[in-house]
Amino acid sequence: MSPVIPIKDSWKFCPQCGAATDVVGQHPFHCRKCEYRHYFSPCTAVGALIVDAAGHMLFIVRGKDPGAGKLGLPGGFVDAQETAEQALVREVGEELNLQVTEFSYLASFPNVYAFAGVVIDVTDLFFVSRVASFDGIAAQQGEVTDWKFVAPQDVSSDRLAFDTHRLAIEAYLSASHAG
Ligand SMILES: [Zn+2]
């Protein structure tokens, strides 16, 4: 497996003029030849904390890396020109065929996402969410292999794909949403 490096270390050439950069790994990227600059700012992702009537939290089993085979809160990246709230509803619909009807903002945590040899920074936003019904729940082909309802206090860190999801669960539990 090839090494995974921060995205700022992967830019060896200016994407605008093609000049080789004299300083790899700078943030922001700055081309001395054409003055092009690029900030490697985090992208935004959302995650939904959804519990059933018994207080068990809904997790996807991830179909792809990072974290293939591990548990994750339903969610994903916010698209360009999309609100975080729209992304939340869209991603839960895509991943599990469930309709989010209510949500409230819980917390955000900085994350990293390693993919195709580079690591990008991500800001994860978490929402306590409700769905119209669990009827018709279905895993998105390829992206999700299964789903599980687990008591949130019983989900150990090593079962989760992302540390930020553990932090979100802790925030949820300490805010007494479970009661
Ligand atoms: Zn340039």
Short mmCIF file of N, CA and C and ligand atoms in Angstrom, two decimals:
data_model
loop_
_atom_site.label_atom_id
_atom_site.label_comp_id
_atom_site.label_asym_id
_atom_site.label_seq_id
_atom_site.Cartn_x
_atom_site.Cartn_y
_atom_site.Cartn_z
N MET A 1 0.84 -1.20 0.00
CA MET A 1 0.00 0.00 0.00
C MET A 1 0.87 1.24 0.00
N SER A 2 0.54 2.20 -0.85
CA SER A 2 1.35 3.41 -0.93
C SER A 2 1.09 4.29 0.30
N PRO A 3 2.08 5.11 0.65
CA PRO A 3 1.91 5.95 1.84
C PRO A 3 0.79 6.97 1.66
N VAL A 4 0.19 7.31 2.78
CA VAL A 4 -0.88 8.32 2.78
C VAL A 4 -0.29 9.62 3.29
N ILE A 5 -0.41 10.68 2.51
CA ILE A 5 0.21 11.96 2.88
C ILE A 5 -0.84 13.06 2.91
N PRO A 6 -0.60 14.11 3.70
CA PRO A 6 -1.52 15.24 3.69
C PRO A 6 -1.63 15.82 2.28
N ILE A 7 -2.79 16.30 1.92
CA ILE A 7 -3.00 16.76 0.54
C ILE A 7 -2.05 17.90 0.19
N LYS A 8 -1.69 18.73 1.14
CA LYS A 8 -0.79 19.85 0.83
C LYS A 8 0.59 19.36 0.41
N ASP A 9 0.96 18.14 0.86
CA ASP A 9 2.26 17.58 0.48
C ASP A 9 2.21 16.88 -0.88
N SER A 10 0.98 16.74 -1.43
CA SER A 10 0.85 16.04 -2.71
C SER A 10 0.90 17.00 -3.90
N TRP A 11 0.84 18.30 -3.64
CA TRP A 11 0.84 19.28 -4.74
C TRP A 11 2.28 19.62 -5.09
N LYS A 12 2.78 19.03 -6.18
CA LYS A 12 4.16 19.26 -6.62
C LYS A 12 4.23 20.31 -7.73
N PHE A 13 3.07 20.57 -8.35
CA PHE A 13 3.02 21.51 -9.48
C PHE A 13 1.84 22.46 -9.30
N CYS A 14 1.99 23.64 -9.84
CA CYS A 14 0.88 24.61 -9.80
C CYS A 14 -0.22 24.14 -10.74
N PRO A 15 -1.48 24.04 -10.24
CA PRO A 15 -2.56 23.58 -11.12
C PRO A 15 -2.96 24.63 -12.15
N GLN A 16 -2.52 25.88 -11.97
CA GLN A 16 -2.89 26.93 -12.92
C GLN A 16 -1.87 27.08 -14.04
N CYS A 17 -0.58 27.16 -13.70
CA CYS A 17 0.43 27.39 -14.74
C CYS A 17 1.33 26.19 -14.97
N GLY A 18 1.25 25.19 -14.11
CA GLY A 18 2.02 23.97 -14.31
C GLY A 18 3.45 24.03 -13.81
N ALA A 19 3.86 25.15 -13.24
CA ALA A 19 5.23 25.27 -12.75
C ALA A 19 5.45 24.32 -11.57
N ALA A 20 6.63 23.71 -11.52
CA ALA A 20 6.99 22.91 -10.35
C ALA A 20 7.13 23.86 -9.17
N THR A 21 6.58 23.44 -8.02
CA THR A 21 6.67 24.32 -6.86
C THR A 21 8.02 24.13 -6.18
N ASP A 22 8.55 25.23 -5.66
CA ASP A 22 9.84 25.14 -4.99
C ASP A 22 9.67 24.76 -3.52
N VAL A 23 8.46 24.88 -2.99
CA VAL A 23 8.22 24.53 -1.59
C VAL A 23 7.00 23.61 -1.52
N VAL A 24 7.25 22.32 -1.41
CA VAL A 24 6.15 21.37 -1.28
C VAL A 24 5.68 21.35 0.18
N GLY A 25 4.37 21.33 0.38
CA GLY A 25 3.83 21.21 1.73
C GLY A 25 3.43 22.52 2.35
N GLN A 26 3.49 23.61 1.60
CA GLN A 26 3.12 24.91 2.16
C GLN A 26 1.59 25.03 2.23
N HIS A 27 1.16 25.79 3.21
CA HIS A 27 -0.28 26.10 3.32
C HIS A 27 -0.45 27.59 3.61
N PRO A 28 -1.11 28.36 2.77
CA PRO A 28 -1.72 27.89 1.52
C PRO A 28 -0.66 27.61 0.46
N PHE A 29 -1.07 26.81 -0.54
CA PHE A 29 -0.21 26.64 -1.70
C PHE A 29 -0.05 28.00 -2.36
N HIS A 30 1.19 28.35 -2.71
CA HIS A 30 1.44 29.64 -3.35
C HIS A 30 2.43 29.44 -4.48
N CYS A 31 2.00 29.71 -5.70
CA CYS A 31 2.89 29.60 -6.86
C CYS A 31 3.63 30.92 -7.03
N ARG A 32 4.94 30.87 -6.92
CA ARG A 32 5.75 32.09 -7.08
C ARG A 32 5.76 32.58 -8.52
N LYS A 33 5.45 31.70 -9.45
CA LYS A 33 5.52 32.09 -10.86
C LYS A 33 4.28 32.88 -11.29
N CYS A 34 3.08 32.33 -10.98
CA CYS A 34 1.86 33.00 -11.44
C CYS A 34 1.05 33.59 -10.28
N GLU A 35 1.53 33.41 -9.05
CA GLU A 35 0.88 33.96 -7.85
C GLU A 35 -0.44 33.27 -7.49
N TYR A 36 -0.72 32.14 -8.14
CA TYR A 36 -1.92 31.38 -7.76
C TYR A 36 -1.77 30.90 -6.31
N ARG A 37 -2.88 31.01 -5.57
CA ARG A 37 -2.89 30.52 -4.18
C ARG A 37 -4.06 29.57 -4.00
N HIS A 38 -3.85 28.59 -3.16
CA HIS A 38 -4.94 27.67 -2.83
C HIS A 38 -4.86 27.33 -1.35
N TYR A 39 -5.99 27.47 -0.67
CA TYR A 39 -6.09 27.13 0.75
C TYR A 39 -6.67 25.73 0.88
N PHE A 40 -5.96 24.89 1.61
CA PHE A 40 -6.44 23.52 1.81
C PHE A 40 -7.41 23.49 2.99
N SER A 41 -8.47 24.23 2.86
CA SER A 41 -9.44 24.33 3.95
C SER A 41 -10.23 23.03 4.06
N PRO A 42 -10.74 22.74 5.26
CA PRO A 42 -11.50 21.49 5.43
C PRO A 42 -12.77 21.47 4.59
N CYS A 43 -13.17 20.29 4.15
CA CYS A 43 -14.52 20.15 3.63
C CYS A 43 -15.45 19.84 4.78
N THR A 44 -16.71 19.83 4.48
CA THR A 44 -17.74 19.67 5.50
C THR A 44 -18.44 18.34 5.31
N ALA A 45 -18.66 17.65 6.43
CA ALA A 45 -19.43 16.41 6.38
C ALA A 45 -20.48 16.46 7.49
N VAL A 46 -21.50 15.65 7.35
CA VAL A 46 -22.56 15.59 8.35
C VAL A 46 -22.76 14.16 8.82
N GLY A 47 -23.22 14.01 10.05
CA GLY A 47 -23.55 12.70 10.58
C GLY A 47 -24.84 12.79 11.38
N ALA A 48 -25.63 11.73 11.30
CA ALA A 48 -26.93 11.70 11.98
C ALA A 48 -26.90 10.72 13.14
N LEU A 49 -27.36 11.19 14.32
CA LEU A 49 -27.55 10.31 15.46
C LEU A 49 -29.04 10.02 15.57
N ILE A 50 -29.38 8.79 15.22
CA ILE A 50 -30.79 8.38 15.15
C ILE A 50 -30.98 7.21 16.11
N VAL A 51 -31.95 7.32 17.00
CA VAL A 51 -32.20 6.21 17.91
C VAL A 51 -33.63 5.70 17.72
N ASP A 52 -33.79 4.41 18.01
CA ASP A 52 -35.12 3.81 17.94
C ASP A 52 -35.83 3.99 19.29
N ALA A 53 -37.02 3.43 19.41
CA ALA A 53 -37.82 3.63 20.62
C ALA A 53 -37.15 3.06 21.85
N ALA A 54 -36.28 2.06 21.66
CA ALA A 54 -35.58 1.45 22.80
C ALA A 54 -34.29 2.19 23.14
N GLY A 55 -33.98 3.25 22.39
CA GLY A 55 -32.77 4.01 22.67
C GLY A 55 -31.53 3.47 21.99
N HIS A 56 -31.70 2.52 21.10
CA HIS A 56 -30.56 1.99 20.34
C HIS A 56 -30.26 2.90 19.16
N MET A 57 -28.97 3.12 18.94
CA MET A 57 -28.56 4.05 17.89
C MET A 57 -28.31 3.30 16.59
N LEU A 58 -28.64 3.97 15.50
CA LEU A 58 -28.54 3.37 14.17
C LEU A 58 -27.16 3.64 13.56
N PHE A 59 -26.48 2.58 13.19
CA PHE A 59 -25.17 2.67 12.55
C PHE A 59 -25.21 1.97 11.20
N ILE A 60 -24.44 2.50 10.27
CA ILE A 60 -24.19 1.76 9.03
C ILE A 60 -22.93 0.93 9.22
N VAL A 61 -22.85 -0.18 8.47
CA VAL A 61 -21.59 -0.90 8.33
C VAL A 61 -21.00 -0.43 7.01
N ARG A 62 -19.81 0.17 7.08
CA ARG A 62 -19.24 0.83 5.91
C ARG A 62 -18.79 -0.18 4.86
N GLY A 63 -19.17 0.08 3.63
CA GLY A 63 -18.81 -0.82 2.54
C GLY A 63 -17.46 -0.51 1.93
N LYS A 64 -16.97 0.71 2.15
CA LYS A 64 -15.73 1.13 1.49
C LYS A 64 -14.80 1.78 2.50
N ASP A 65 -13.52 1.78 2.15
CA ASP A 65 -12.55 2.52 2.94
C ASP A 65 -12.74 4.02 2.76
N PRO A 66 -12.35 4.84 3.71
CA PRO A 66 -11.76 4.44 4.98
C PRO A 66 -12.76 3.76 5.92
N GLY A 67 -12.25 2.77 6.65
CA GLY A 67 -13.07 2.13 7.67
C GLY A 67 -14.03 1.09 7.13
N ALA A 68 -13.70 0.45 6.02
CA ALA A 68 -14.58 -0.59 5.47
C ALA A 68 -14.80 -1.68 6.52
N GLY A 69 -16.07 -2.07 6.71
CA GLY A 69 -16.41 -3.10 7.67
C GLY A 69 -16.67 -2.56 9.07
N LYS A 70 -16.31 -1.30 9.30
CA LYS A 70 -16.54 -0.72 10.62
C LYS A 70 -17.88 0.04 10.65
N LEU A 71 -18.25 0.41 11.87
CA LEU A 71 -19.51 1.12 12.04
C LEU A 71 -19.31 2.62 11.85
N GLY A 72 -20.33 3.26 11.34
CA GLY A 72 -20.32 4.72 11.24
C GLY A 72 -21.72 5.25 11.41
N LEU A 73 -21.81 6.50 11.84
CA LEU A 73 -23.12 7.15 11.83
C LEU A 73 -23.48 7.43 10.38
N PRO A 74 -24.76 7.33 10.03
CA PRO A 74 -25.15 7.65 8.66
C PRO A 74 -24.79 9.11 8.36
N GLY A 75 -24.36 9.35 7.13
CA GLY A 75 -24.01 10.73 6.76
C GLY A 75 -23.02 10.74 5.63
N GLY A 76 -22.42 11.91 5.39
CA GLY A 76 -21.46 12.01 4.30
C GLY A 76 -21.10 13.46 4.03
N PHE A 77 -20.45 13.67 2.92
CA PHE A 77 -19.95 15.01 2.58
C PHE A 77 -21.07 15.93 2.09
N VAL A 78 -20.92 17.19 2.45
CA VAL A 78 -21.83 18.22 1.95
C VAL A 78 -21.40 18.58 0.53
N ASP A 79 -22.33 18.56 -0.41
CA ASP A 79 -22.04 18.94 -1.79
C ASP A 79 -21.92 20.46 -1.92
N ALA A 80 -21.29 20.89 -2.99
CA ALA A 80 -21.22 22.32 -3.30
C ALA A 80 -22.64 22.88 -3.45
N GLN A 81 -22.87 24.05 -2.90
CA GLN A 81 -24.16 24.74 -3.00
C GLN A 81 -25.31 23.98 -2.33
N GLU A 82 -24.95 23.17 -1.35
CA GLU A 82 -25.96 22.43 -0.59
C GLU A 82 -25.82 22.85 0.87
N THR A 83 -26.91 22.93 1.60
CA THR A 83 -26.80 23.21 3.03
C THR A 83 -26.45 21.91 3.76
N ALA A 84 -25.88 22.07 4.96
CA ALA A 84 -25.57 20.89 5.76
C ALA A 84 -26.85 20.11 6.06
N GLU A 85 -27.94 20.84 6.28
CA GLU A 85 -29.21 20.18 6.59
C GLU A 85 -29.71 19.36 5.40
N GLN A 86 -29.55 19.93 4.19
CA GLN A 86 -29.95 19.18 3.00
C GLN A 86 -29.08 17.94 2.82
N ALA A 87 -27.78 18.09 3.11
CA ALA A 87 -26.87 16.94 2.99
C ALA A 87 -27.26 15.84 3.96
N LEU A 88 -27.66 16.23 5.17
CA LEU A 88 -28.07 15.26 6.18
C LEU A 88 -29.25 14.43 5.67
N VAL A 89 -30.26 15.11 5.20
CA VAL A 89 -31.47 14.42 4.70
C VAL A 89 -31.12 13.56 3.48
N ARG A 90 -30.33 14.12 2.58
CA ARG A 90 -29.97 13.39 1.35
C ARG A 90 -29.15 12.14 1.68
N GLU A 91 -28.14 12.28 2.54
CA GLU A 91 -27.25 11.15 2.81
C GLU A 91 -27.96 10.02 3.55
N VAL A 92 -28.80 10.36 4.52
CA VAL A 92 -29.53 9.31 5.24
C VAL A 92 -30.50 8.61 4.28
N GLY A 93 -31.08 9.38 3.36
CA GLY A 93 -31.95 8.80 2.34
C GLY A 93 -31.18 7.86 1.42
N GLU A 94 -30.00 8.30 1.00
CA GLU A 94 -29.21 7.48 0.07
C GLU A 94 -28.67 6.23 0.75
N GLU A 95 -28.14 6.39 1.96
CA GLU A 95 -27.45 5.27 2.60
C GLU A 95 -28.41 4.23 3.15
N LEU A 96 -29.57 4.68 3.65
CA LEU A 96 -30.45 3.74 4.37
C LEU A 96 -31.91 3.80 3.91
N ASN A 97 -32.20 4.63 2.91
CA ASN A 97 -33.57 4.74 2.41
C ASN A 97 -34.54 5.17 3.52
N LEU A 98 -34.07 6.06 4.39
CA LEU A 98 -34.91 6.58 5.47
C LEU A 98 -35.11 8.08 5.28
N GLN A 99 -36.29 8.56 5.69
CA GLN A 99 -36.63 9.96 5.54
C GLN A 99 -36.45 10.69 6.88
N VAL A 100 -35.43 11.55 6.95
CA VAL A 100 -35.23 12.37 8.15
C VAL A 100 -36.32 13.44 8.18
N THR A 101 -37.02 13.49 9.32
CA THR A 101 -38.12 14.45 9.44
C THR A 101 -37.81 15.57 10.43
N GLU A 102 -36.91 15.30 11.37
CA GLU A 102 -36.54 16.31 12.37
C GLU A 102 -35.07 16.15 12.68
N PHE A 103 -34.43 17.27 12.97
CA PHE A 103 -33.03 17.19 13.40
C PHE A 103 -32.70 18.41 14.22
N SER A 104 -31.73 18.25 15.10
CA SER A 104 -31.21 19.40 15.84
C SER A 104 -29.70 19.27 15.94
N TYR A 105 -29.05 20.41 15.80
CA TYR A 105 -27.59 20.43 15.79
C TYR A 105 -27.06 20.00 17.14
N LEU A 106 -26.04 19.13 17.12
CA LEU A 106 -25.43 18.64 18.35
C LEU A 106 -24.05 19.24 18.57
N ALA A 107 -23.13 19.01 17.67
CA ALA A 107 -21.74 19.43 17.87
C ALA A 107 -20.96 19.22 16.59
N SER A 108 -19.76 19.81 16.53
CA SER A 108 -18.85 19.56 15.42
C SER A 108 -17.49 19.13 15.95
N PHE A 109 -16.80 18.34 15.14
CA PHE A 109 -15.45 17.89 15.50
C PHE A 109 -14.59 17.84 14.25
N PRO A 110 -13.31 18.23 14.38
CA PRO A 110 -12.41 18.12 13.23
C PRO A 110 -12.01 16.68 12.98
N ASN A 111 -12.06 16.30 11.71
CA ASN A 111 -11.75 14.93 11.32
C ASN A 111 -10.73 14.96 10.19
N VAL A 112 -10.20 13.81 9.86
CA VAL A 112 -9.39 13.65 8.66
C VAL A 112 -9.96 12.48 7.88
N TYR A 113 -9.77 12.54 6.56
CA TYR A 113 -10.32 11.52 5.68
C TYR A 113 -9.24 11.11 4.70
N ALA A 114 -8.79 9.86 4.84
CA ALA A 114 -7.73 9.35 3.97
C ALA A 114 -8.36 8.62 2.80
N PHE A 115 -8.00 9.05 1.60
CA PHE A 115 -8.57 8.42 0.41
C PHE A 115 -7.58 8.57 -0.74
N ALA A 116 -7.35 7.49 -1.45
CA ALA A 116 -6.50 7.50 -2.65
C ALA A 116 -5.13 8.10 -2.37
N GLY A 117 -4.58 7.78 -1.21
CA GLY A 117 -3.20 8.16 -0.93
C GLY A 117 -3.00 9.53 -0.31
N VAL A 118 -4.09 10.31 -0.17
CA VAL A 118 -3.96 11.62 0.47
C VAL A 118 -4.95 11.75 1.62
N VAL A 119 -4.60 12.61 2.55
CA VAL A 119 -5.47 12.87 3.70
C VAL A 119 -5.99 14.30 3.59
N ILE A 120 -7.29 14.45 3.67
CA ILE A 120 -7.88 15.78 3.69
C ILE A 120 -8.47 16.05 5.07
N ASP A 121 -8.54 17.32 5.42
CA ASP A 121 -9.19 17.72 6.66
C ASP A 121 -10.68 17.88 6.42
N VAL A 122 -11.45 17.51 7.42
CA VAL A 122 -12.91 17.55 7.31
C VAL A 122 -13.47 18.13 8.61
N THR A 123 -14.48 18.94 8.50
CA THR A 123 -15.25 19.36 9.68
C THR A 123 -16.53 18.54 9.71
N ASP A 124 -16.65 17.70 10.71
CA ASP A 124 -17.85 16.87 10.85
C ASP A 124 -18.89 17.60 11.70
N LEU A 125 -20.08 17.74 11.18
CA LEU A 125 -21.21 18.35 11.91
C LEU A 125 -22.20 17.24 12.24
N PHE A 126 -22.62 17.18 13.49
CA PHE A 126 -23.51 16.11 13.91
C PHE A 126 -24.88 16.65 14.32
N PHE A 127 -25.89 15.91 13.93
CA PHE A 127 -27.28 16.29 14.20
C PHE A 127 -28.01 15.11 14.85
N VAL A 128 -28.67 15.38 15.96
CA VAL A 128 -29.60 14.40 16.51
C VAL A 128 -30.83 14.42 15.61
N SER A 129 -31.17 13.26 15.06
CA SER A 129 -32.17 13.22 14.00
C SER A 129 -33.27 12.21 14.29
N ARG A 130 -34.42 12.47 13.70
CA ARG A 130 -35.52 11.51 13.76
C ARG A 130 -35.92 11.16 12.33
N VAL A 131 -36.40 9.94 12.17
CA VAL A 131 -36.89 9.53 10.85
C VAL A 131 -38.38 9.22 10.95
N ALA A 132 -39.06 9.32 9.81
CA ALA A 132 -40.50 9.09 9.78
C ALA A 132 -40.82 7.68 10.27
N SER A 133 -40.00 6.73 9.85
CA SER A 133 -40.23 5.33 10.18
C SER A 133 -38.98 4.55 9.81
N PHE A 134 -38.78 3.40 10.44
CA PHE A 134 -37.68 2.53 10.05
C PHE A 134 -38.12 1.50 9.00
N ASP A 135 -39.40 1.52 8.65
CA ASP A 135 -39.89 0.62 7.60
C ASP A 135 -39.19 0.98 6.29
N GLY A 136 -38.82 -0.05 5.57
CA GLY A 136 -38.21 0.18 4.27
C GLY A 136 -36.72 0.46 4.33
N ILE A 137 -36.13 0.33 5.53
CA ILE A 137 -34.70 0.56 5.65
C ILE A 137 -33.95 -0.39 4.71
N ALA A 138 -32.98 0.17 3.99
CA ALA A 138 -32.24 -0.62 3.00
C ALA A 138 -30.85 -0.04 2.83
N ALA A 139 -29.85 -0.89 2.74
CA ALA A 139 -28.47 -0.44 2.61
C ALA A 139 -28.16 -0.04 1.18
N GLN A 140 -27.48 1.10 1.04
CA GLN A 140 -27.09 1.60 -0.28
C GLN A 140 -26.04 0.66 -0.90
N GLN A 141 -26.33 0.19 -2.08
CA GLN A 141 -25.44 -0.75 -2.77
C GLN A 141 -24.02 -0.20 -2.86
N GLY A 142 -23.06 -1.01 -2.40
CA GLY A 142 -21.65 -0.61 -2.52
C GLY A 142 -21.15 0.20 -1.36
N GLU A 143 -21.89 1.22 -0.95
CA GLU A 143 -21.44 2.13 0.09
C GLU A 143 -21.66 1.57 1.49
N VAL A 144 -22.73 0.82 1.64
CA VAL A 144 -23.17 0.33 2.95
C VAL A 144 -23.45 -1.16 2.82
N THR A 145 -22.86 -1.98 3.71
CA THR A 145 -23.11 -3.41 3.59
C THR A 145 -24.21 -3.89 4.52
N ASP A 146 -24.48 -3.11 5.59
CA ASP A 146 -25.50 -3.54 6.55
C ASP A 146 -25.78 -2.36 7.48
N TRP A 147 -26.73 -2.53 8.36
CA TRP A 147 -26.98 -1.54 9.39
C TRP A 147 -27.18 -2.27 10.70
N LYS A 148 -26.93 -1.57 11.80
CA LYS A 148 -27.07 -2.18 13.12
C LYS A 148 -27.65 -1.14 14.09
N PHE A 149 -28.52 -1.61 14.97
CA PHE A 149 -28.97 -0.79 16.09
C PHE A 149 -28.19 -1.25 17.32
N VAL A 150 -27.45 -0.33 17.93
CA VAL A 150 -26.59 -0.67 19.06
C VAL A 150 -26.82 0.37 20.16
N ALA A 151 -26.86 -0.09 21.40
CA ALA A 151 -26.93 0.87 22.51
C ALA A 151 -25.69 1.75 22.44
N PRO A 152 -25.86 3.08 22.38
CA PRO A 152 -24.70 3.95 22.10
C PRO A 152 -23.57 3.79 23.11
N GLN A 153 -23.93 3.52 24.38
CA GLN A 153 -22.88 3.38 25.39
C GLN A 153 -22.08 2.08 25.21
N ASP A 154 -22.59 1.17 24.35
CA ASP A 154 -21.91 -0.11 24.14
C ASP A 154 -21.02 -0.13 22.90
N VAL A 155 -20.96 0.98 22.18
CA VAL A 155 -20.15 1.00 20.96
C VAL A 155 -18.72 1.39 21.31
N SER A 156 -17.81 0.43 21.25
CA SER A 156 -16.42 0.73 21.60
C SER A 156 -15.73 1.42 20.43
N SER A 157 -14.68 2.18 20.75
CA SER A 157 -13.98 2.99 19.76
C SER A 157 -13.46 2.16 18.59
N ASP A 158 -12.99 0.94 18.89
CA ASP A 158 -12.37 0.15 17.83
C ASP A 158 -13.38 -0.37 16.81
N ARG A 159 -14.65 -0.28 17.11
CA ARG A 159 -15.67 -0.69 16.14
C ARG A 159 -16.06 0.45 15.20
N LEU A 160 -15.64 1.67 15.56
CA LEU A 160 -16.05 2.84 14.79
C LEU A 160 -14.99 3.24 13.77
N ALA A 161 -15.44 3.65 12.60
CA ALA A 161 -14.51 4.07 11.55
C ALA A 161 -13.84 5.39 11.90
N PHE A 162 -14.53 6.26 12.63
CA PHE A 162 -14.02 7.61 12.89
C PHE A 162 -14.13 7.97 14.37
N ASP A 163 -13.04 8.54 14.89
CA ASP A 163 -13.04 9.01 16.27
C ASP A 163 -14.10 10.08 16.51
N THR A 164 -14.36 10.89 15.49
CA THR A 164 -15.33 11.97 15.68
C THR A 164 -16.72 11.41 15.97
N HIS A 165 -17.00 10.22 15.47
CA HIS A 165 -18.31 9.63 15.74
C HIS A 165 -18.42 9.22 17.21
N ARG A 166 -17.30 8.74 17.76
CA ARG A 166 -17.29 8.45 19.19
C ARG A 166 -17.50 9.73 20.00
N LEU A 167 -16.83 10.80 19.59
CA LEU A 167 -16.99 12.08 20.30
C LEU A 167 -18.43 12.57 20.21
N ALA A 168 -19.05 12.38 19.06
CA ALA A 168 -20.44 12.80 18.89
C ALA A 168 -21.36 11.98 19.79
N ILE A 169 -21.08 10.69 19.87
CA ILE A 169 -21.90 9.82 20.74
C ILE A 169 -21.74 10.24 22.20
N GLU A 170 -20.51 10.56 22.58
CA GLU A 170 -20.27 11.02 23.96
C GLU A 170 -21.01 12.33 24.22
N ALA A 171 -20.99 13.23 23.24
CA ALA A 171 -21.71 14.50 23.40
C ALA A 171 -23.21 14.24 23.53
N TYR A 172 -23.69 13.30 22.75
CA TYR A 172 -25.11 12.93 22.79
C TYR A 172 -25.48 12.37 24.16
N LEU A 173 -24.64 11.46 24.66
CA LEU A 173 -24.93 10.83 25.96
C LEU A 173 -24.84 11.85 27.09
N SER A 174 -23.85 12.74 27.03
CA SER A 174 -23.70 13.72 28.12
C SER A 174 -24.77 14.78 28.06
N ALA A 175 -25.36 14.98 26.89
CA ALA A 175 -26.47 15.94 26.79
C ALA A 175 -27.79 15.30 27.19
N SER A 176 -27.71 14.04 27.60
CA SER A 176 -28.88 13.31 28.11
C SER A 176 -29.98 13.17 27.07
N HIS A 177 -29.60 13.16 25.80
CA HIS A 177 -30.60 12.89 24.78
C HIS A 177 -31.15 11.47 24.92
N ALA A 178 -30.32 10.63 25.56
CA ALA A 178 -30.72 9.22 25.65
C ALA A 178 -31.92 9.02 26.58
N GLY A 179 -32.18 9.99 27.47
CA GLY A 179 -33.24 9.81 28.45
C GLY A 179 -34.62 10.06 27.89
ZN ZN B 1 1.43 28.93 -11.15
#
